[in-house]
Amino acid sequence: MPSFLLLEVLFIFLFSGVRQSHPLQEVHVSRETIGKISAANKMMQCSAAVDVLFLIDGSHSVGKRSFERSKHFAIMVCDALDINPERVRVGALQFSSAPRLEFRLDSFSSQQEVKAKIKRMVFKGGRTDTGLALKYLLRKGFPGGRNASVPQILVVSTDGRSQGQVATPAEQLKERGITIFAVGVQFPRWEELHTLASEPKEQHVLMAEQAEDATNGLLSTLSKSAVCTVASPDCKVQPHPCERKTLETVRELVGSAPCWRGSRGTDAVLAALCPFSSWKRVFLTHPATCYRTTCPGACDSQPCQNGGTCVPEGRDRYHCLCPPAFGGEANCAPKLSLECRIDVLFLLASSAGTTPEGFLRAKAFVKRFLQASLSEDSRARVGVAWYSGELALAVPVGEYRDVPALLRSLDGLPFGGGATLTGHALRQAADHGFGSTTRTGQDRPRRVVVLFTESPSQDEVAGPARYARARELLLLGVGTDAVRAELEEITGSPKRVLVHAGPQDLFHRIPELRRKLCSRPRPGCQAQSLDLLFVLDASASVGPENFAQMQSFVRSLMLPFDVNPDVTQVGLVVYGSRVQTAFGLDTHLTRAAVLRATSQAPYLGGMGSAGTALLHVYDKVMTVQRGARPGVPKAVVLLTGGMGVEDAAVPIQKLRNNGVSALVVGVGPVLREALRRLAGPRDSLIHVASYADLRYHQDALLEWVCAEAKRPVSLCKPSPCLHEGTCILQNGNYRCECRDGWQGPHCGNRSLRGDAPAGGQQSFTSQRPPRRPGHPGR
């Protein structure tokens, strides 16, 4: 036979034995819900009279490792069973080429005895003849059971690869009233599991590889028939999205090569081009629905602030995984006090409309606030002024000997009466309230005016308020509901207004005012940890002028963010005739450096492909190896003119499946249908009529980014493990299991022969990402 024909026949023979599908099933829920599922397992108990028989596959196709997993699953189920001759009876039968009774239902009368016997079960080996085991039960019934006088439950653990026919005996068992759970191990055939299982199928098909989740699924189904109960009435059986993954081995045509074939009817040998193929494995996913019991948890109240992730520790306890900037504080809350570097001028209305009582309330509030918030070594400096017709500066900012002297100065403030000219007072406070210091920029503390008034102003306030804000003054307002609208106009935002309903309610606002003074009230989410990447269309369809407008827009978006390795990291990718990483996530460590690098990003021209750019982001930019941080929210913002996005639907979904949020900003008079397809399930799409209008959509984009920064994240998406290592979540952290030949915390080191653990895998718990090769540590 010619050599190429022989080679092709050999390849076809070798791969004909390759398993064509390798399914897995997992419940796709948040880490918090997984914690609730785990907590529910400890609260579920089955105490009714019922016979439970475990039918465990011990064949060679399952293997000893998966056989042990089936035993582990059976033991976890037994933990919830009230095993007693009068209530729950448990038996076990192992099958392969022939069934073997491990122990009868009436053999043991306690949970400890049953679990010990299951642990001692020995792997049998042989063919997988599930049908023969089912016929055994049809002939002999449940060994040691109570026949049909109590409910009978059969739990079949198998890979679903029976050499015999299973449909008929399984149906006959179900006709006798036996409830069958089909529990998959290793790489099960879903079709056979569905054939075995009782109705409804989705509630009776489980996966033993995830024993805790499968136990919850089994007990949840039994709770509907009153066999099992939950200690708390607040616990509920709810549907959750599941995903069944199939690893398909597919044959792809690679090319052709010369070969020689015999000509039909002659002895001639003809030269020709013969195709040759390669085989590769691809994951296909199939959505399904699983039913699991969840119980209220300690994280329901969302106690973790500033993007922290709540991890339950039982039903009533939890701990917070905090972003780096808030790791030392309880519940990830920042330390809020007047220890921040700030200049504050309290501006008190002393007019007839305010009344003497209102003026005294304002003074009492300021005194109590300063007593609670100001210390001798405080970095904050305070001043006090009052006004009616004119501004009177009682205590210039910082000009007092000590806190007691400042408080005594407040006692001497007189009530003025007269007109309420708030606008005039604001303009005077902006010009003279903070002295004549010439310090500017980073050297000058942030300056704040806290306005107290209970009376509407008798002059115009909008202009003076703009005048004060233009001089970099932060305006905060405190008053009654009667002046809420005016205070919102003065401060520029409802978030900068504190409204009180009376004297006692006013004093309750002290913590809120402290937070507003020492937290930066700039727009955006600069306190949130975030890995943020911009992808700019730099193709000929955009043009250099419009590309420059996109650069300017991105620079303005960066201003609200605190760019540093512990809070926000920013990267930039441009695409056109090629795809280029202008700078990676961990390239620039300050906002100034990011702004400079954004201005220097190249315009590429040519034909652009958004799909190619997003694949580049997926493979080479938004990875832990290239600076992305485990456990930190990740967002990609694609700015495009709308051309060349037809191939982007699959790549953008790959990013989203990998835990990366993606927003599309499409620019043009008409919203293209191809752009609509990129929006995703949460409508992550902003349409802008022209490049000149980008600036009008800055707030909407920031709002989206900040919302994504608060979403729960997975420490394993994207995976921090190198060289195809497997990332596994464990106890609020992660660990890497390495393939043969690799070791280290992130599978980044080659293992010497004999150094690697058995199976070539290494586990190492870590929260720090691997460094990029050649990249200096921080």
mmCIF file of N, CA and C in Angstrom, residues 38-150:
data_model
loop_
_atom_site.group_PDB
_atom_site.id
_atom_site.type_symbol
_atom_site.label_atom_id
_atom_site.label_comp_id
_atom_site.label_asym_id
_atom_site.label_seq_id
_atom_site.Cartn_x
_atom_site.Cartn_y
_atom_site.Cartn_z
ATOM 1 N N SER A 38 -24.242 25.054 49.879
ATOM 2 C CA SER A 38 -23.443 24.285 50.842
ATOM 3 C C SER A 38 -24.056 24.348 52.237
ATOM 4 N N ALA A 39 -24.509 25.550 52.639
ATOM 5 C CA ALA A 39 -25.120 25.690 53.966
ATOM 6 C C ALA A 39 -26.410 24.881 54.071
ATOM 7 N N ALA A 40 -27.170 24.814 52.966
ATOM 8 C CA ALA A 40 -28.430 24.078 52.982
ATOM 9 C C ALA A 40 -28.199 22.585 53.202
ATOM 10 N N ASN A 41 -27.083 22.055 52.652
ATOM 11 C CA ASN A 41 -26.796 20.634 52.840
ATOM 12 C C ASN A 41 -26.747 20.251 54.312
ATOM 13 N N LYS A 42 -26.210 21.141 55.140
ATOM 14 C CA LYS A 42 -26.050 20.842 56.568
ATOM 15 C C LYS A 42 -27.376 20.916 57.315
ATOM 16 N N MET A 43 -28.402 21.484 56.672
ATOM 17 C CA MET A 43 -29.692 21.672 57.346
ATOM 18 C C MET A 43 -30.760 20.697 56.853
ATOM 19 N N MET A 44 -30.405 19.843 55.867
ATOM 20 C CA MET A 44 -31.400 18.939 55.292
ATOM 21 C C MET A 44 -31.317 17.569 55.970
ATOM 22 N N GLN A 45 -32.470 16.982 56.236
ATOM 23 C CA GLN A 45 -32.535 15.724 56.962
ATOM 24 C C GLN A 45 -33.673 14.880 56.396
ATOM 25 N N CYS A 46 -33.401 13.574 56.190
ATOM 26 C CA CYS A 46 -34.429 12.646 55.710
ATOM 27 C C CYS A 46 -34.735 11.649 56.820
ATOM 28 N N SER A 47 -35.955 11.734 57.373
ATOM 29 C CA SER A 47 -36.317 10.891 58.522
ATOM 30 C C SER A 47 -37.525 10.018 58.258
ATOM 31 N N ALA A 48 -38.110 10.049 57.073
ATOM 32 C CA ALA A 48 -39.298 9.243 56.785
ATOM 33 C C ALA A 48 -38.902 7.785 56.571
ATOM 34 N N ALA A 49 -39.877 6.904 56.606
ATOM 35 C CA ALA A 49 -39.640 5.492 56.308
ATOM 36 C C ALA A 49 -39.416 5.350 54.805
ATOM 37 N N VAL A 50 -38.211 4.965 54.408
ATOM 38 C CA VAL A 50 -37.860 4.883 53.003
ATOM 39 C C VAL A 50 -36.684 3.927 52.845
ATOM 40 N N ASP A 51 -36.643 3.192 51.735
ATOM 41 C CA ASP A 51 -35.523 2.302 51.410
ATOM 42 C C ASP A 51 -34.690 2.947 50.315
ATOM 43 N N VAL A 52 -33.390 3.132 50.584
ATOM 44 C CA VAL A 52 -32.472 3.754 49.631
ATOM 45 C C VAL A 52 -31.404 2.737 49.251
ATOM 46 N N LEU A 53 -31.324 2.391 47.962
ATOM 47 C CA LEU A 53 -30.332 1.427 47.488
ATOM 48 C C LEU A 53 -29.380 2.126 46.514
ATOM 49 N N PHE A 54 -28.089 2.058 46.828
ATOM 50 C CA PHE A 54 -27.065 2.611 45.937
ATOM 51 C C PHE A 54 -26.597 1.518 44.979
ATOM 52 N N LEU A 55 -26.724 1.779 43.685
ATOM 53 C CA LEU A 55 -26.261 0.859 42.642
ATOM 54 C C LEU A 55 -25.045 1.509 41.988
ATOM 55 N N ILE A 56 -23.840 1.036 42.334
ATOM 56 C CA ILE A 56 -22.601 1.742 42.000
ATOM 57 C C ILE A 56 -21.844 0.984 40.919
ATOM 58 N N ASP A 57 -21.504 1.689 39.857
ATOM 59 C CA ASP A 57 -20.761 1.139 38.720
ATOM 60 C C ASP A 57 -19.312 0.900 39.127
ATOM 61 N N GLY A 58 -18.864 -0.359 39.051
ATOM 62 C CA GLY A 58 -17.488 -0.702 39.377
ATOM 63 C C GLY A 58 -16.747 -1.271 38.187
ATOM 64 N N SER A 59 -17.118 -0.857 36.966
ATOM 65 C CA SER A 59 -16.513 -1.406 35.753
ATOM 66 C C SER A 59 -15.216 -0.692 35.400
ATOM 67 N N HIS A 60 -14.460 -1.291 34.451
ATOM 68 C CA HIS A 60 -13.194 -0.705 34.041
ATOM 69 C C HIS A 60 -13.390 0.637 33.335
ATOM 70 N N SER A 61 -14.522 0.832 32.663
ATOM 71 C CA SER A 61 -14.733 2.104 31.958
ATOM 72 C C SER A 61 -14.878 3.268 32.934
ATOM 73 N N VAL A 62 -15.350 2.982 34.152
ATOM 74 C CA VAL A 62 -15.436 4.008 35.186
ATOM 75 C C VAL A 62 -14.076 4.225 35.836
ATOM 76 N N GLY A 63 -13.416 3.130 36.189
ATOM 77 C CA GLY A 63 -12.098 3.229 36.801
ATOM 78 C C GLY A 63 -12.182 3.401 38.307
ATOM 79 N N LYS A 64 -11.078 3.058 38.974
ATOM 80 C CA LYS A 64 -11.062 3.073 40.433
ATOM 81 C C LYS A 64 -11.257 4.487 40.988
ATOM 82 N N ARG A 65 -10.697 5.493 40.307
ATOM 83 C CA ARG A 65 -10.774 6.866 40.829
ATOM 84 C C ARG A 65 -12.226 7.351 40.872
ATOM 85 N N SER A 66 -12.967 7.154 39.782
ATOM 86 C CA SER A 66 -14.368 7.582 39.766
ATOM 87 C C SER A 66 -15.227 6.692 40.654
ATOM 88 N N PHE A 67 -14.841 5.413 40.804
ATOM 89 C CA PHE A 67 -15.541 4.538 41.749
ATOM 90 C C PHE A 67 -15.450 5.114 43.164
ATOM 91 N N GLU A 68 -14.269 5.624 43.549
ATOM 92 C CA GLU A 68 -14.112 6.237 44.864
ATOM 93 C C GLU A 68 -14.966 7.498 44.989
ATOM 94 N N ARG A 69 -15.099 8.253 43.893
ATOM 95 C CA ARG A 69 -15.955 9.441 43.935
ATOM 96 C C ARG A 69 -17.409 9.059 44.142
ATOM 97 N N SER A 70 -17.840 7.964 43.506
ATOM 98 C CA SER A 70 -19.210 7.489 43.726
ATOM 99 C C SER A 70 -19.426 7.118 45.186
ATOM 100 N N LYS A 71 -18.430 6.492 45.797
ATOM 101 C CA LYS A 71 -18.529 6.152 47.217
ATOM 102 C C LYS A 71 -18.609 7.421 48.066
ATOM 103 N N HIS A 72 -17.794 8.410 47.720
ATOM 104 C CA HIS A 72 -17.808 9.670 48.470
ATOM 105 C C HIS A 72 -19.182 10.335 48.387
ATOM 106 N N PHE A 73 -19.779 10.331 47.192
ATOM 107 C CA PHE A 73 -21.115 10.906 47.027
ATOM 108 C C PHE A 73 -22.132 10.150 47.887
ATOM 109 N N ALA A 74 -22.077 8.819 47.876
ATOM 110 C CA ALA A 74 -23.018 8.030 48.675
ATOM 111 C C ALA A 74 -22.870 8.337 50.165
ATOM 112 N N ILE A 75 -21.639 8.528 50.632
ATOM 113 C CA ILE A 75 -21.405 8.848 52.051
ATOM 114 C C ILE A 75 -21.982 10.210 52.393
ATOM 115 N N MET A 76 -21.837 11.193 51.481
ATOM 116 C CA MET A 76 -22.398 12.526 51.731
ATOM 117 C C MET A 76 -23.915 12.467 51.813
ATOM 118 N N VAL A 77 -24.549 11.643 50.966
ATOM 119 C CA VAL A 77 -26.005 11.493 51.040
ATOM 120 C C VAL A 77 -26.395 10.879 52.386
ATOM 121 N N CYS A 78 -25.614 9.896 52.842
ATOM 122 C CA CYS A 78 -25.929 9.238 54.116
ATOM 123 C C CYS A 78 -25.859 10.199 55.293
ATOM 124 N N ASP A 79 -25.025 11.248 55.186
ATOM 125 C CA ASP A 79 -24.936 12.226 56.272
ATOM 126 C C ASP A 79 -26.278 12.886 56.550
ATOM 127 N N ALA A 80 -27.166 12.928 55.552
ATOM 128 C CA ALA A 80 -28.476 13.566 55.731
ATOM 129 C C ALA A 80 -29.588 12.556 56.010
ATOM 130 N N LEU A 81 -29.254 11.269 56.075
ATOM 131 C CA LEU A 81 -30.274 10.238 56.260
ATOM 132 C C LEU A 81 -30.336 9.800 57.726
ATOM 133 N N ASP A 82 -31.537 9.718 58.252
ATOM 134 C CA ASP A 82 -31.757 9.223 59.615
ATOM 135 C C ASP A 82 -31.859 7.699 59.551
ATOM 136 N N ILE A 83 -30.680 7.046 59.488
ATOM 137 C CA ILE A 83 -30.631 5.600 59.252
ATOM 138 C C ILE A 83 -31.035 4.868 60.522
ATOM 139 N N ASN A 84 -32.111 4.083 60.380
ATOM 140 C CA ASN A 84 -32.739 3.416 61.514
ATOM 141 C C ASN A 84 -33.658 2.345 60.937
ATOM 142 N N PRO A 85 -33.742 1.156 61.534
ATOM 143 C CA PRO A 85 -34.594 0.103 60.953
ATOM 144 C C PRO A 85 -36.034 0.536 60.724
ATOM 145 N N GLU A 86 -36.525 1.506 61.538
ATOM 146 C CA GLU A 86 -37.903 1.946 61.405
ATOM 147 C C GLU A 86 -38.060 3.114 60.431
ATOM 148 N N ARG A 87 -36.949 3.756 60.093
ATOM 149 C CA ARG A 87 -37.044 4.920 59.215
ATOM 150 C C ARG A 87 -36.254 4.648 57.924
ATOM 151 N N VAL A 88 -35.087 5.238 57.782
ATOM 152 C CA VAL A 88 -34.344 5.083 56.524
ATOM 153 C C VAL A 88 -33.455 3.849 56.589
ATOM 154 N N ARG A 89 -33.608 2.967 55.600
ATOM 155 C CA ARG A 89 -32.711 1.822 55.453
ATOM 156 C C ARG A 89 -31.857 2.041 54.200
ATOM 157 N N VAL A 90 -30.601 1.653 54.276
ATOM 158 C CA VAL A 90 -29.668 1.859 53.159
ATOM 159 C C VAL A 90 -28.983 0.545 52.816
ATOM 160 N N GLY A 91 -28.886 0.265 51.508
ATOM 161 C CA GLY A 91 -28.142 -0.884 51.010
ATOM 162 C C GLY A 91 -27.288 -0.472 49.834
ATOM 163 N N ALA A 92 -26.377 -1.376 49.422
ATOM 164 C CA ALA A 92 -25.497 -1.052 48.297
ATOM 165 C C ALA A 92 -25.226 -2.287 47.471
ATOM 166 N N LEU A 93 -25.154 -2.070 46.154
ATOM 167 C CA LEU A 93 -24.888 -3.150 45.207
ATOM 168 C C LEU A 93 -23.912 -2.613 44.166
ATOM 169 N N GLN A 94 -22.811 -3.330 43.940
ATOM 170 C CA GLN A 94 -21.841 -2.934 42.921
ATOM 171 C C GLN A 94 -22.052 -3.787 41.668
ATOM 172 N N PHE A 95 -21.938 -3.172 40.499
ATOM 173 C CA PHE A 95 -22.137 -3.941 39.273
ATOM 174 C C PHE A 95 -21.034 -3.629 38.272
ATOM 175 N N SER A 96 -20.741 -4.641 37.474
ATOM 176 C CA SER A 96 -19.860 -4.490 36.311
ATOM 177 C C SER A 96 -20.294 -5.568 35.325
ATOM 178 N N SER A 97 -19.476 -6.640 35.166
ATOM 179 C CA SER A 97 -19.934 -7.749 34.305
ATOM 180 C C SER A 97 -21.123 -8.457 34.937
ATOM 181 N N ALA A 98 -21.166 -8.466 36.268
ATOM 182 C CA ALA A 98 -22.282 -9.078 37.001
ATOM 183 C C ALA A 98 -22.503 -8.283 38.270
ATOM 184 N N PRO A 99 -23.719 -8.235 38.806
ATOM 185 C CA PRO A 99 -23.974 -7.491 40.040
ATOM 186 C C PRO A 99 -23.436 -8.232 41.260
ATOM 187 N N ARG A 100 -22.975 -7.482 42.261
ATOM 188 C CA ARG A 100 -22.511 -8.069 43.518
ATOM 189 C C ARG A 100 -23.115 -7.276 44.676
ATOM 190 N N LEU A 101 -23.853 -7.960 45.529
ATOM 191 C CA LEU A 101 -24.481 -7.301 46.662
ATOM 192 C C LEU A 101 -23.417 -6.993 47.708
ATOM 193 N N GLU A 102 -23.247 -5.718 48.026
ATOM 194 C CA GLU A 102 -22.269 -5.305 49.029
ATOM 195 C C GLU A 102 -22.848 -5.442 50.438
ATOM 196 N N PHE A 103 -24.059 -4.951 50.639
ATOM 197 C CA PHE A 103 -24.749 -5.177 51.913
ATOM 198 C C PHE A 103 -26.229 -4.904 51.717
ATOM 199 N N ARG A 104 -27.049 -5.687 52.450
ATOM 200 C CA ARG A 104 -28.494 -5.591 52.325
ATOM 201 C C ARG A 104 -29.028 -4.361 53.043
ATOM 202 N N LEU A 105 -30.264 -4.004 52.740
ATOM 203 C CA LEU A 105 -30.905 -2.855 53.363
ATOM 204 C C LEU A 105 -31.093 -3.032 54.864
ATOM 205 N N ASP A 106 -31.213 -4.278 55.317
ATOM 206 C CA ASP A 106 -31.428 -4.521 56.746
ATOM 207 C C ASP A 106 -30.153 -4.952 57.464
ATOM 208 N N SER A 107 -28.983 -4.727 56.829
ATOM 209 C CA SER A 107 -27.724 -5.184 57.432
ATOM 210 C C SER A 107 -27.272 -4.289 58.575
ATOM 211 N N PHE A 108 -27.461 -2.988 58.457
ATOM 212 C CA PHE A 108 -26.937 -2.045 59.441
ATOM 213 C C PHE A 108 -28.049 -1.116 59.922
ATOM 214 N N SER A 109 -27.945 -0.692 61.165
ATOM 215 C CA SER A 109 -29.009 0.116 61.774
ATOM 216 C C SER A 109 -28.538 1.487 62.206
ATOM 217 N N SER A 110 -27.335 1.906 61.783
ATOM 218 C CA SER A 110 -26.867 3.240 62.146
ATOM 219 C C SER A 110 -26.110 3.860 60.978
ATOM 220 N N GLN A 111 -26.046 5.180 61.005
ATOM 221 C CA GLN A 111 -25.359 5.913 59.947
ATOM 222 C C GLN A 111 -23.873 5.587 59.920
ATOM 223 N N GLN A 112 -23.243 5.483 61.088
ATOM 224 C CA GLN A 112 -21.813 5.207 61.154
ATOM 225 C C GLN A 112 -21.476 3.851 60.536
ATOM 226 N N GLU A 113 -22.294 2.838 60.792
ATOM 227 C CA GLU A 113 -22.038 1.504 60.239
ATOM 228 C C GLU A 113 -22.142 1.503 58.724
ATOM 229 N N VAL A 114 -23.163 2.177 58.189
ATOM 230 C CA VAL A 114 -23.362 2.211 56.744
ATOM 231 C C VAL A 114 -22.198 2.927 56.070
ATOM 232 N N LYS A 115 -21.804 4.088 56.615
ATOM 233 C CA LYS A 115 -20.711 4.853 56.005
ATOM 234 C C LYS A 115 -19.407 4.065 56.051
ATOM 235 N N ALA A 116 -19.145 3.376 57.154
ATOM 236 C CA ALA A 116 -17.920 2.580 57.269
ATOM 237 C C ALA A 116 -17.912 1.455 56.241
ATOM 238 N N LYS A 117 -19.061 0.816 56.000
ATOM 239 C CA LYS A 117 -19.128 -0.277 55.024
ATOM 240 C C LYS A 117 -18.930 0.245 53.603
ATOM 241 N N ILE A 118 -19.505 1.410 53.294
ATOM 242 C CA ILE A 118 -19.313 1.990 51.956
ATOM 243 C C ILE A 118 -17.838 2.313 51.725
ATOM 244 N N LYS A 119 -17.163 2.842 52.759
ATOM 245 C CA LYS A 119 -15.739 3.155 52.623
ATOM 246 C C LYS A 119 -14.917 1.907 52.327
ATOM 247 N N ARG A 120 -15.339 0.750 52.844
ATOM 248 C CA ARG A 120 -14.569 -0.477 52.665
ATOM 249 C C ARG A 120 -14.867 -1.198 51.352
ATOM 250 N N MET A 121 -15.814 -0.700 50.564
ATOM 251 C CA MET A 121 -16.144 -1.349 49.293
ATOM 252 C C MET A 121 -14.918 -1.368 48.380
ATOM 253 N N VAL A 122 -14.675 -2.526 47.715
ATOM 254 C CA VAL A 122 -13.485 -2.742 46.878
ATOM 255 C C VAL A 122 -13.895 -2.716 45.411
ATOM 256 N N PHE A 123 -13.111 -1.999 44.623
ATOM 257 C CA PHE A 123 -13.363 -1.876 43.180
ATOM 258 C C PHE A 123 -13.323 -3.252 42.517
ATOM 259 N N LYS A 124 -14.325 -3.557 41.682
ATOM 260 C CA LYS A 124 -14.519 -4.885 41.128
ATOM 261 C C LYS A 124 -13.894 -5.026 39.740
ATOM 262 N N GLY A 125 -14.133 -4.049 38.848
ATOM 263 C CA GLY A 125 -13.633 -4.135 37.479
ATOM 264 C C GLY A 125 -14.503 -5.037 36.613
ATOM 265 N N GLY A 126 -14.297 -4.968 35.293
ATOM 266 C CA GLY A 126 -15.079 -5.772 34.358
ATOM 267 C C GLY A 126 -15.864 -4.919 33.390
ATOM 268 N N ARG A 127 -16.800 -5.546 32.650
ATOM 269 C CA ARG A 127 -17.621 -4.831 31.678
ATOM 270 C C ARG A 127 -18.684 -3.993 32.389
ATOM 271 N N THR A 128 -19.291 -3.078 31.631
ATOM 272 C CA THR A 128 -20.371 -2.245 32.188
ATOM 273 C C THR A 128 -21.697 -2.811 31.718
ATOM 274 N N ASP A 129 -22.304 -3.669 32.530
ATOM 275 C CA ASP A 129 -23.595 -4.258 32.156
ATOM 276 C C ASP A 129 -24.661 -3.744 33.113
ATOM 277 N N THR A 130 -25.075 -2.497 32.869
ATOM 278 C CA THR A 130 -26.088 -1.875 33.728
ATOM 279 C C THR A 130 -27.415 -2.608 33.619
ATOM 280 N N GLY A 131 -27.760 -3.030 32.393
ATOM 281 C CA GLY A 131 -29.040 -3.722 32.187
ATOM 282 C C GLY A 131 -29.149 -4.980 33.014
ATOM 283 N N LEU A 132 -28.045 -5.746 33.136
ATOM 284 C CA LEU A 132 -28.055 -6.974 33.926
ATOM 285 C C LEU A 132 -28.308 -6.663 35.402
ATOM 286 N N ALA A 133 -27.724 -5.573 35.916
ATOM 287 C CA ALA A 133 -27.944 -5.191 37.318
ATOM 288 C C ALA A 133 -29.401 -4.792 37.553
ATOM 289 N N LEU A 134 -29.996 -4.093 36.591
ATOM 290 C CA LEU A 134 -31.408 -3.703 36.738
ATOM 291 C C LEU A 134 -32.325 -4.923 36.715
ATOM 292 N N LYS A 135 -31.992 -5.905 35.852
ATOM 293 C CA LYS A 135 -32.806 -7.137 35.797
ATOM 294 C C LYS A 135 -32.670 -7.924 37.098
ATOM 295 N N TYR A 136 -31.496 -7.862 37.718
ATOM 296 C CA TYR A 136 -31.293 -8.495 39.023
ATOM 297 C C TYR A 136 -32.279 -7.930 40.041
ATOM 298 N N LEU A 137 -32.453 -6.604 40.036
ATOM 299 C CA LEU A 137 -33.396 -5.989 40.971
ATOM 300 C C LEU A 137 -34.833 -6.318 40.612
ATOM 301 N N LEU A 138 -35.115 -6.454 39.316
ATOM 302 C CA LEU A 138 -36.472 -6.847 38.908
ATOM 303 C C LEU A 138 -36.815 -8.246 39.434
ATOM 304 N N ARG A 139 -35.822 -9.150 39.432
ATOM 305 C CA ARG A 139 -36.070 -10.524 39.900
ATOM 306 C C ARG A 139 -36.136 -10.598 41.422
ATOM 307 N N LYS A 140 -35.206 -9.931 42.115
ATOM 308 C CA LYS A 140 -35.052 -10.138 43.549
ATOM 309 C C LYS A 140 -35.565 -8.983 44.399
ATOM 310 N N GLY A 141 -35.928 -7.879 43.763
ATOM 311 C CA GLY A 141 -36.377 -6.744 44.536
ATOM 312 C C GLY A 141 -35.232 -6.091 45.286
ATOM 313 N N PHE A 142 -35.572 -5.180 46.209
ATOM 314 C CA PHE A 142 -34.556 -4.522 47.027
ATOM 315 C C PHE A 142 -34.142 -5.494 48.141
ATOM 316 N N PRO A 143 -32.916 -6.014 48.132
ATOM 317 C CA PRO A 143 -32.509 -7.001 49.157
ATOM 318 C C PRO A 143 -32.606 -6.435 50.564
ATOM 319 N N GLY A 144 -33.385 -7.083 51.415
ATOM 320 C CA GLY A 144 -33.551 -6.646 52.797
ATOM 321 C C GLY A 144 -34.487 -5.469 52.949
ATOM 322 N N GLY A 145 -35.208 -5.100 51.880
ATOM 323 C CA GLY A 145 -36.098 -3.957 51.944
ATOM 324 C C GLY A 145 -37.488 -4.330 52.416
ATOM 325 N N ARG A 146 -38.350 -3.335 52.423
ATOM 326 C CA ARG A 146 -39.718 -3.527 52.904
ATOM 327 C C ARG A 146 -40.714 -3.576 51.754
ATOM 328 N N ASN A 147 -40.195 -3.973 50.578
ATOM 329 C CA ASN A 147 -41.006 -4.077 49.367
ATOM 330 C C ASN A 147 -41.689 -2.752 49.072
ATOM 331 N N ALA A 148 -42.936 -2.776 48.675
ATOM 332 C CA ALA A 148 -43.616 -1.544 48.266
ATOM 333 C C ALA A 148 -44.332 -0.858 49.411
ATOM 334 N N SER A 149 -44.134 -1.330 50.653
ATOM 335 C CA SER A 149 -44.834 -0.706 51.778
ATOM 336 C C SER A 149 -44.256 0.659 52.120
ATOM 337 N N VAL A 150 -43.042 0.932 51.680
ATOM 338 C CA VAL A 150 -42.418 2.250 51.879
ATOM 339 C C VAL A 150 -41.863 2.698 50.523
#
